[in-house]
Amino acid sequence: MTHNTQRVLLELLHISDPTLPIGGYSHSNGLETYIQQKVVKDVDTTREFVQNMLIYNYKYNDGLFVRDAFKYGTEQNLEALLKLDNESHALKTPMELRDGSLKLGMRLLKIYVRLHDYELMHSFFKKVKNKETPGHYAIVFGMITALLGAEIKLVLSAFYYNAAVNMVTNSVKMVPLGQMDGQEILYNMHDLIATLVNDTLTLDEEMRGLCNPAFDIRCMQHETLYSRLYMS
Amino acid sequence: MGQYSIETGLYQERTILKDTYFTPPFNVVEIREDKTNPLMEVMIMSSSPGFFNLDDYKIEINVKTDTLLNLQTQSYQRVYDTPDGARQEMKVIIEEDAYFSHVPHPSVPHKGAIFESKNNINLAKNSVLIWGEILACGRKLNGESFAFTKYSSLTEIYREGKLFYKDNLYLKPSAVDFKTLGQYETFTYQANFVSIDPFHSAKDRMAFISTVLAEEEDILFGVSQLSEDACALRVLGNSGEQLFSALKKIQKQLDKHANALRKKEIELKLV
């Protein structure tokens, strides 16, 4: 293993670490609604939720935005990143989903502007601070990992893995499930993540930003749930 | 290729049809009953029962400054077996202080339908948009649930040149299992509704929309805020008629408000 491979691996482990203090654990993205409505209630329904979120929601939305932000980050194309950021904002119809992504994006930026002096990232951060661009998590994640010199397939794997861990951790707490059940669900997502990475790179552009009606509705309903532990 | 275009105008403070152009199968008819209403109501009549193979419709709407337009359809929009596809493109320009309200009948893609539609809507400062769309799974009573090949409806709303809202309603039953969690689940109809109105707070509007939808049974819905002056609604249900009449009820009320507001403005001007 070269020194650079090891450095990039550590960078990816760091940025996709679920304990990174950006607040990933406080967003359920509609899962809390599903659980209160007793639709997600055991191992099988949790697996279905995690799987479907990855296949139908993440892949056509945030996964795709990571892919494109990575490309524009590599090209040092700030204008394209800003346009992509705005598109991501326009596609997120449920307010809590949109706000959650903005919070994660801002916190991720705040960590990395202290760690690296990439000009592109600092320019983007300035635009977010000046409210000239929203600053969504997937855009920030894609841009930073490109600047770190990572490889796109590994970046997407890390991104999807991080999303899966957050969903599983929240399910273990809320459904609730046993720790072992959670680990089994997560471990068995590996093949799916590998497939998703390849799919993301060869996606049919027509499906860009695909709408997931029932997921969106559960996120919107979360705003008025009687009791809420999570921010979305 | 069928097409129609509508341009509104202002005559003695009332909205009129300034310019209209249409080719078969379309006809554009003004249906405003109370001629003192500032809001003009126009119906698109069509001599065709729906979209056939390779049909390609182009629609252009220009709602000029200070005018108010409600554009209606005549019946359900059917998309027949279209092996090479059918298309529709709609471009809407809503100028300053203008109002555009459009909730067409549900779309019903039949077995073998391939349909693609693009809606491009441009708002200026203080323009209002009331917009809805409803999609059916097909001719459910004939056992044609999700039997179409592909249905795609891409809506992009720009405010003062900047993309504000984007929705990609894209269904390909061979690629996506619609019964699964997160998609249609136990439902067969989807409705989307957007309100962008700088003259009313999104919060009030959301409360009103929720009250209307809460009266309906056998549906799943959510309302959310897009900005201080805009909100969106998504509904899943099992009856096109039910979703259509609920959206119409909301639209009617909002149109009524806009009409009354404009009437007041006109009276103030005349005093």
Tab-separated table of N, CA, C and O in Angstrom, chain A residues 34 39 48-49 52 56 86-87 90-91 93-95 98 206-218 220-221 223, chain B residues 116 150 162-168 170 176-177 180-185 190 220-226 232 234-236:
chain	number	residue	atom	x	y	z
A	34	TYR	N	-42.463	6.882	9.986
A	34	TYR	CA	-42.761	5.487	9.626
A	34	TYR	C	-42.888	4.614	10.881
A	34	TYR	O	-43.730	3.729	10.948
A	39	VAL	N	-45.369	1.362	10.475
A	39	VAL	CA	-45.112	0.768	9.158
A	39	VAL	C	-43.734	0.105	9.216
A	39	VAL	O	-43.536	-1.021	8.774
A	48	GLU	N	-36.151	-3.076	4.664
A	48	GLU	CA	-36.823	-2.545	3.471
A	48	GLU	C	-36.673	-1.025	3.399
A	48	GLU	O	-36.408	-0.460	2.340
A	49	PHE	N	-36.829	-0.365	4.557
A	49	PHE	CA	-36.690	1.097	4.591
A	49	PHE	C	-35.283	1.516	4.155
A	49	PHE	O	-35.116	2.355	3.277
A	52	ASN	N	-34.670	0.692	0.411
A	52	ASN	CA	-35.408	1.547	-0.518
A	52	ASN	C	-34.933	2.991	-0.499
A	52	ASN	O	-34.920	3.653	-1.534
A	56	TYR	N	-33.866	4.105	-4.129
A	56	TYR	CA	-34.751	5.034	-4.845
A	56	TYR	C	-34.545	6.495	-4.481
A	56	TYR	O	-34.846	7.369	-5.279
A	86	ASN	N	-27.853	24.750	-6.041
A	86	ASN	CA	-29.189	25.336	-6.178
A	86	ASN	C	-30.192	24.299	-6.682
A	86	ASN	O	-31.341	24.249	-6.237
A	87	GLU	N	-29.749	23.434	-7.604
A	87	GLU	CA	-30.633	22.382	-8.124
A	87	GLU	C	-31.019	21.421	-6.993
A	87	GLU	O	-32.184	21.022	-6.862
A	90	ALA	N	-33.662	23.039	-4.900
A	90	ALA	CA	-34.968	23.097	-5.579
A	90	ALA	C	-35.666	21.742	-5.572
A	90	ALA	O	-36.893	21.655	-5.618
A	91	LEU	N	-34.876	20.660	-5.524
A	91	LEU	CA	-35.455	19.311	-5.568
A	91	LEU	C	-35.935	18.812	-4.213
A	91	LEU	O	-36.730	17.879	-4.136
A	93	THR	N	-38.199	18.970	-1.620
A	93	THR	CA	-39.502	19.572	-1.317
A	93	THR	C	-39.810	19.586	0.188
A	93	THR	O	-40.252	20.598	0.689
A	94	PRO	N	-39.600	18.493	0.940
A	94	PRO	CA	-39.906	18.563	2.379
A	94	PRO	C	-38.924	19.488	3.108
A	94	PRO	O	-37.709	19.351	2.955
A	95	MET	N	-39.456	20.413	3.879
A	95	MET	CA	-38.630	21.422	4.543
A	95	MET	C	-37.549	20.824	5.450
A	95	MET	O	-36.401	21.244	5.410
A	98	ARG	N	-34.661	19.406	3.608
A	98	ARG	CA	-33.848	20.496	3.044
A	98	ARG	C	-33.000	21.129	4.151
A	98	ARG	O	-31.791	21.276	4.005
A	206	GLU	N	-32.517	11.012	-17.254
A	206	GLU	CA	-33.963	11.249	-17.154
A	206	GLU	C	-34.471	11.068	-15.734
A	206	GLU	O	-35.486	11.615	-15.349
A	207	MET	N	-33.774	10.208	-14.960
A	207	MET	CA	-34.246	9.886	-13.616
A	207	MET	C	-33.613	10.771	-12.558
A	207	MET	O	-33.830	10.570	-11.362
A	208	ARG	N	-32.848	11.754	-13.002
A	208	ARG	CA	-32.187	12.704	-12.105
A	208	ARG	C	-33.211	13.381	-11.173
A	208	ARG	O	-34.167	13.979	-11.628
A	209	GLY	N	-33.010	13.256	-9.882
A	209	GLY	CA	-33.903	13.925	-8.934
A	209	GLY	C	-35.248	13.241	-8.774
A	209	GLY	O	-36.204	13.852	-8.316
A	210	LEU	N	-35.314	11.963	-9.132
A	210	LEU	CA	-36.554	11.179	-9.043
A	210	LEU	C	-37.336	11.442	-7.757
A	210	LEU	O	-36.772	11.439	-6.666
A	211	CYS	N	-38.626	11.658	-7.925
A	211	CYS	CA	-39.468	11.932	-6.759
A	211	CYS	C	-39.935	10.632	-6.120
A	211	CYS	O	-40.329	9.702	-6.800
A	212	ASN	N	-39.830	10.562	-4.802
A	212	ASN	CA	-40.283	9.391	-4.030
A	212	ASN	C	-41.484	9.832	-3.203
A	212	ASN	O	-41.321	10.334	-2.085
A	213	PRO	N	-42.704	9.680	-3.744
A	213	PRO	CA	-43.858	10.309	-3.095
A	213	PRO	C	-44.083	9.930	-1.629
A	213	PRO	O	-44.230	10.808	-0.786
A	214	ALA	N	-44.067	8.641	-1.306
A	214	ALA	CA	-44.382	8.261	0.081
A	214	ALA	C	-43.263	8.660	1.048
A	214	ALA	O	-43.528	9.040	2.187
A	215	PHE	N	-42.009	8.601	0.606
A	215	PHE	CA	-40.911	9.069	1.463
A	215	PHE	C	-41.076	10.559	1.744
A	215	PHE	O	-40.934	11.011	2.883
A	216	ASP	N	-41.352	11.332	0.687
A	216	ASP	CA	-41.521	12.784	0.853
A	216	ASP	C	-42.659	13.094	1.814
A	216	ASP	O	-42.534	13.950	2.690
A	217	ILE	N	-43.767	12.381	1.642
A	217	ILE	CA	-44.935	12.645	2.497
A	217	ILE	C	-44.605	12.365	3.960
A	217	ILE	O	-44.947	13.152	4.840
A	218	ARG	N	-43.876	11.245	4.226
A	218	ARG	CA	-43.523	10.925	5.625
A	218	ARG	C	-42.603	12.003	6.210
A	218	ARG	O	-42.683	12.318	7.399
A	220	MET	N	-42.698	15.182	5.314
A	220	MET	CA	-43.547	16.351	5.545
A	220	MET	C	-44.409	16.145	6.796
A	220	MET	O	-44.589	17.057	7.595
A	221	GLN	N	-44.924	14.929	6.965
A	221	GLN	CA	-45.772	14.646	8.121
A	221	GLN	C	-44.990	14.768	9.425
A	221	GLN	O	-45.556	15.047	10.471
A	223	GLU	N	-43.166	17.038	10.374
A	223	GLU	CA	-43.239	18.414	10.889
A	223	GLU	C	-44.332	18.562	11.947
A	223	GLU	O	-44.242	19.401	12.823
B	116	GLU	N	-43.931	11.716	-22.085
B	116	GLU	CA	-42.921	12.602	-21.506
B	116	GLU	C	-43.461	14.017	-21.543
B	116	GLU	O	-43.879	14.479	-22.604
B	150	LYS	N	-43.791	3.955	-19.620
B	150	LYS	CA	-43.027	5.025	-18.970
B	150	LYS	C	-43.856	6.294	-18.898
B	150	LYS	O	-44.549	6.639	-19.847
B	162	LYS	N	-34.010	32.336	-11.450
B	162	LYS	CA	-33.304	31.330	-10.653
B	162	LYS	C	-34.202	30.127	-10.384
B	162	LYS	O	-35.361	30.295	-9.988
B	163	LEU	N	-33.656	28.929	-10.574
B	163	LEU	CA	-34.435	27.718	-10.326
B	163	LEU	C	-34.879	27.690	-8.867
B	163	LEU	O	-34.059	27.765	-7.954
B	164	PHE	N	-36.192	27.551	-8.662
B	164	PHE	CA	-36.740	27.604	-7.311
B	164	PHE	C	-37.302	26.259	-6.868
B	164	PHE	O	-37.172	25.848	-5.720
B	165	TYR	N	-37.931	25.559	-7.802
B	165	TYR	CA	-38.576	24.285	-7.467
B	165	TYR	C	-38.429	23.343	-8.653
B	165	TYR	O	-38.617	23.753	-9.805
B	166	LYS	N	-38.071	22.120	-8.354
B	166	LYS	CA	-37.935	21.138	-9.428
B	166	LYS	C	-38.571	19.831	-8.969
B	166	LYS	O	-38.337	19.402	-7.830
B	167	ASP	N	-39.353	19.228	-9.821
B	167	ASP	CA	-39.993	17.976	-9.465
B	167	ASP	C	-39.914	17.023	-10.641
B	167	ASP	O	-40.338	17.359	-11.745
B	168	ASN	N	-39.339	15.868	-10.396
B	168	ASN	CA	-39.230	14.887	-11.475
B	168	ASN	C	-40.113	13.685	-11.150
B	168	ASN	O	-39.717	12.758	-10.459
B	170	TYR	N	-41.276	10.636	-12.288
B	170	TYR	CA	-40.812	9.720	-13.323
B	170	TYR	C	-41.175	8.295	-12.917
B	170	TYR	O	-40.743	7.817	-11.868
B	176	VAL	N	-38.989	0.289	-11.393
B	176	VAL	CA	-39.291	0.604	-9.991
B	176	VAL	C	-40.553	-0.136	-9.551
B	176	VAL	O	-41.567	-0.104	-10.235
B	177	ASP	N	-40.466	-0.802	-8.412
B	177	ASP	CA	-41.624	-1.489	-7.862
B	177	ASP	C	-42.467	-0.455	-7.110
B	177	ASP	O	-42.061	0.035	-6.061
B	180	THR	N	-43.756	-0.764	-3.353
B	180	THR	CA	-42.777	-0.847	-2.282
B	180	THR	C	-42.776	0.389	-1.383
B	180	THR	O	-43.263	1.454	-1.764
B	181	LEU	N	-42.213	0.226	-0.192
B	181	LEU	CA	-42.120	1.300	0.802
B	181	LEU	C	-41.413	2.534	0.226
B	181	LEU	O	-40.347	2.421	-0.359
B	182	GLY	N	-42.035	3.689	0.395
B	182	GLY	CA	-41.410	4.931	-0.068
B	182	GLY	C	-41.943	5.417	-1.401
B	182	GLY	O	-41.815	6.582	-1.742
B	183	GLN	N	-42.548	4.480	-2.180
B	183	GLN	CA	-43.093	4.871	-3.487
B	183	GLN	C	-44.601	5.124	-3.356
B	183	GLN	O	-45.005	6.039	-2.714
B	184	TYR	N	-45.437	4.262	-3.988
B	184	TYR	CA	-46.880	4.449	-3.875
B	184	TYR	C	-47.496	3.641	-2.731
B	184	TYR	O	-48.649	3.847	-2.377
B	185	GLU	N	-46.692	2.676	-2.242
B	185	GLU	CA	-47.144	1.788	-1.157
B	185	GLU	C	-48.506	1.182	-1.505
B	185	GLU	O	-48.602	0.485	-2.498
B	190	GLN	N	-51.319	9.803	-7.533
B	190	GLN	CA	-50.461	10.786	-6.889
B	190	GLN	C	-50.885	12.189	-7.318
B	190	GLN	O	-51.164	12.419	-8.492
B	220	LEU	N	-53.022	9.683	1.848
B	220	LEU	CA	-51.832	9.974	2.641
B	220	LEU	C	-51.316	11.296	2.097
B	220	LEU	O	-51.128	11.427	0.892
B	221	PHE	N	-51.156	12.290	2.964
B	221	PHE	CA	-50.680	13.567	2.425
B	221	PHE	C	-49.704	14.277	3.347
B	221	PHE	O	-49.643	14.009	4.556
B	222	GLY	N	-48.942	15.180	2.769
B	222	GLY	CA	-48.011	16.006	3.526
B	222	GLY	C	-47.919	17.376	2.886
B	222	GLY	O	-47.976	17.487	1.661
B	223	VAL	N	-47.809	18.395	3.715
B	223	VAL	CA	-47.646	19.767	3.214
B	223	VAL	C	-46.352	20.302	3.803
B	223	VAL	O	-46.059	20.049	4.976
B	224	SER	N	-45.602	21.047	3.018
B	224	SER	CA	-44.354	21.575	3.542
B	224	SER	C	-44.037	22.932	2.952
B	224	SER	O	-44.468	23.263	1.851
B	225	GLN	N	-43.256	23.680	3.709
B	225	GLN	CA	-42.927	25.036	3.305
B	225	GLN	C	-41.696	25.037	2.392
B	225	GLN	O	-40.699	24.393	2.680
B	226	LEU	N	-41.787	25.772	1.292
B	226	LEU	CA	-40.643	25.885	0.383
B	226	LEU	C	-39.867	27.163	0.685
B	226	LEU	O	-38.661	27.219	0.515
B	232	ALA	N	-45.653	23.391	-0.722
B	232	ALA	CA	-45.959	22.293	-1.628
B	232	ALA	C	-46.755	21.224	-0.902
B	232	ALA	O	-46.604	21.032	0.305
B	234	ARG	N	-48.053	17.079	-1.293
B	234	ARG	CA	-48.015	15.803	-2.020
B	234	ARG	C	-49.099	14.919	-1.423
B	234	ARG	O	-49.242	14.857	-0.201
B	235	VAL	N	-49.836	14.237	-2.298
B	235	VAL	CA	-50.904	13.351	-1.826
B	235	VAL	C	-50.825	12.018	-2.561
B	235	VAL	O	-50.554	11.974	-3.761
B	236	LEU	N	-51.089	10.941	-1.848
B	236	LEU	CA	-51.285	9.641	-2.474
B	236	LEU	C	-52.715	9.231	-2.161
B	236	LEU	O	-53.201	9.471	-1.052
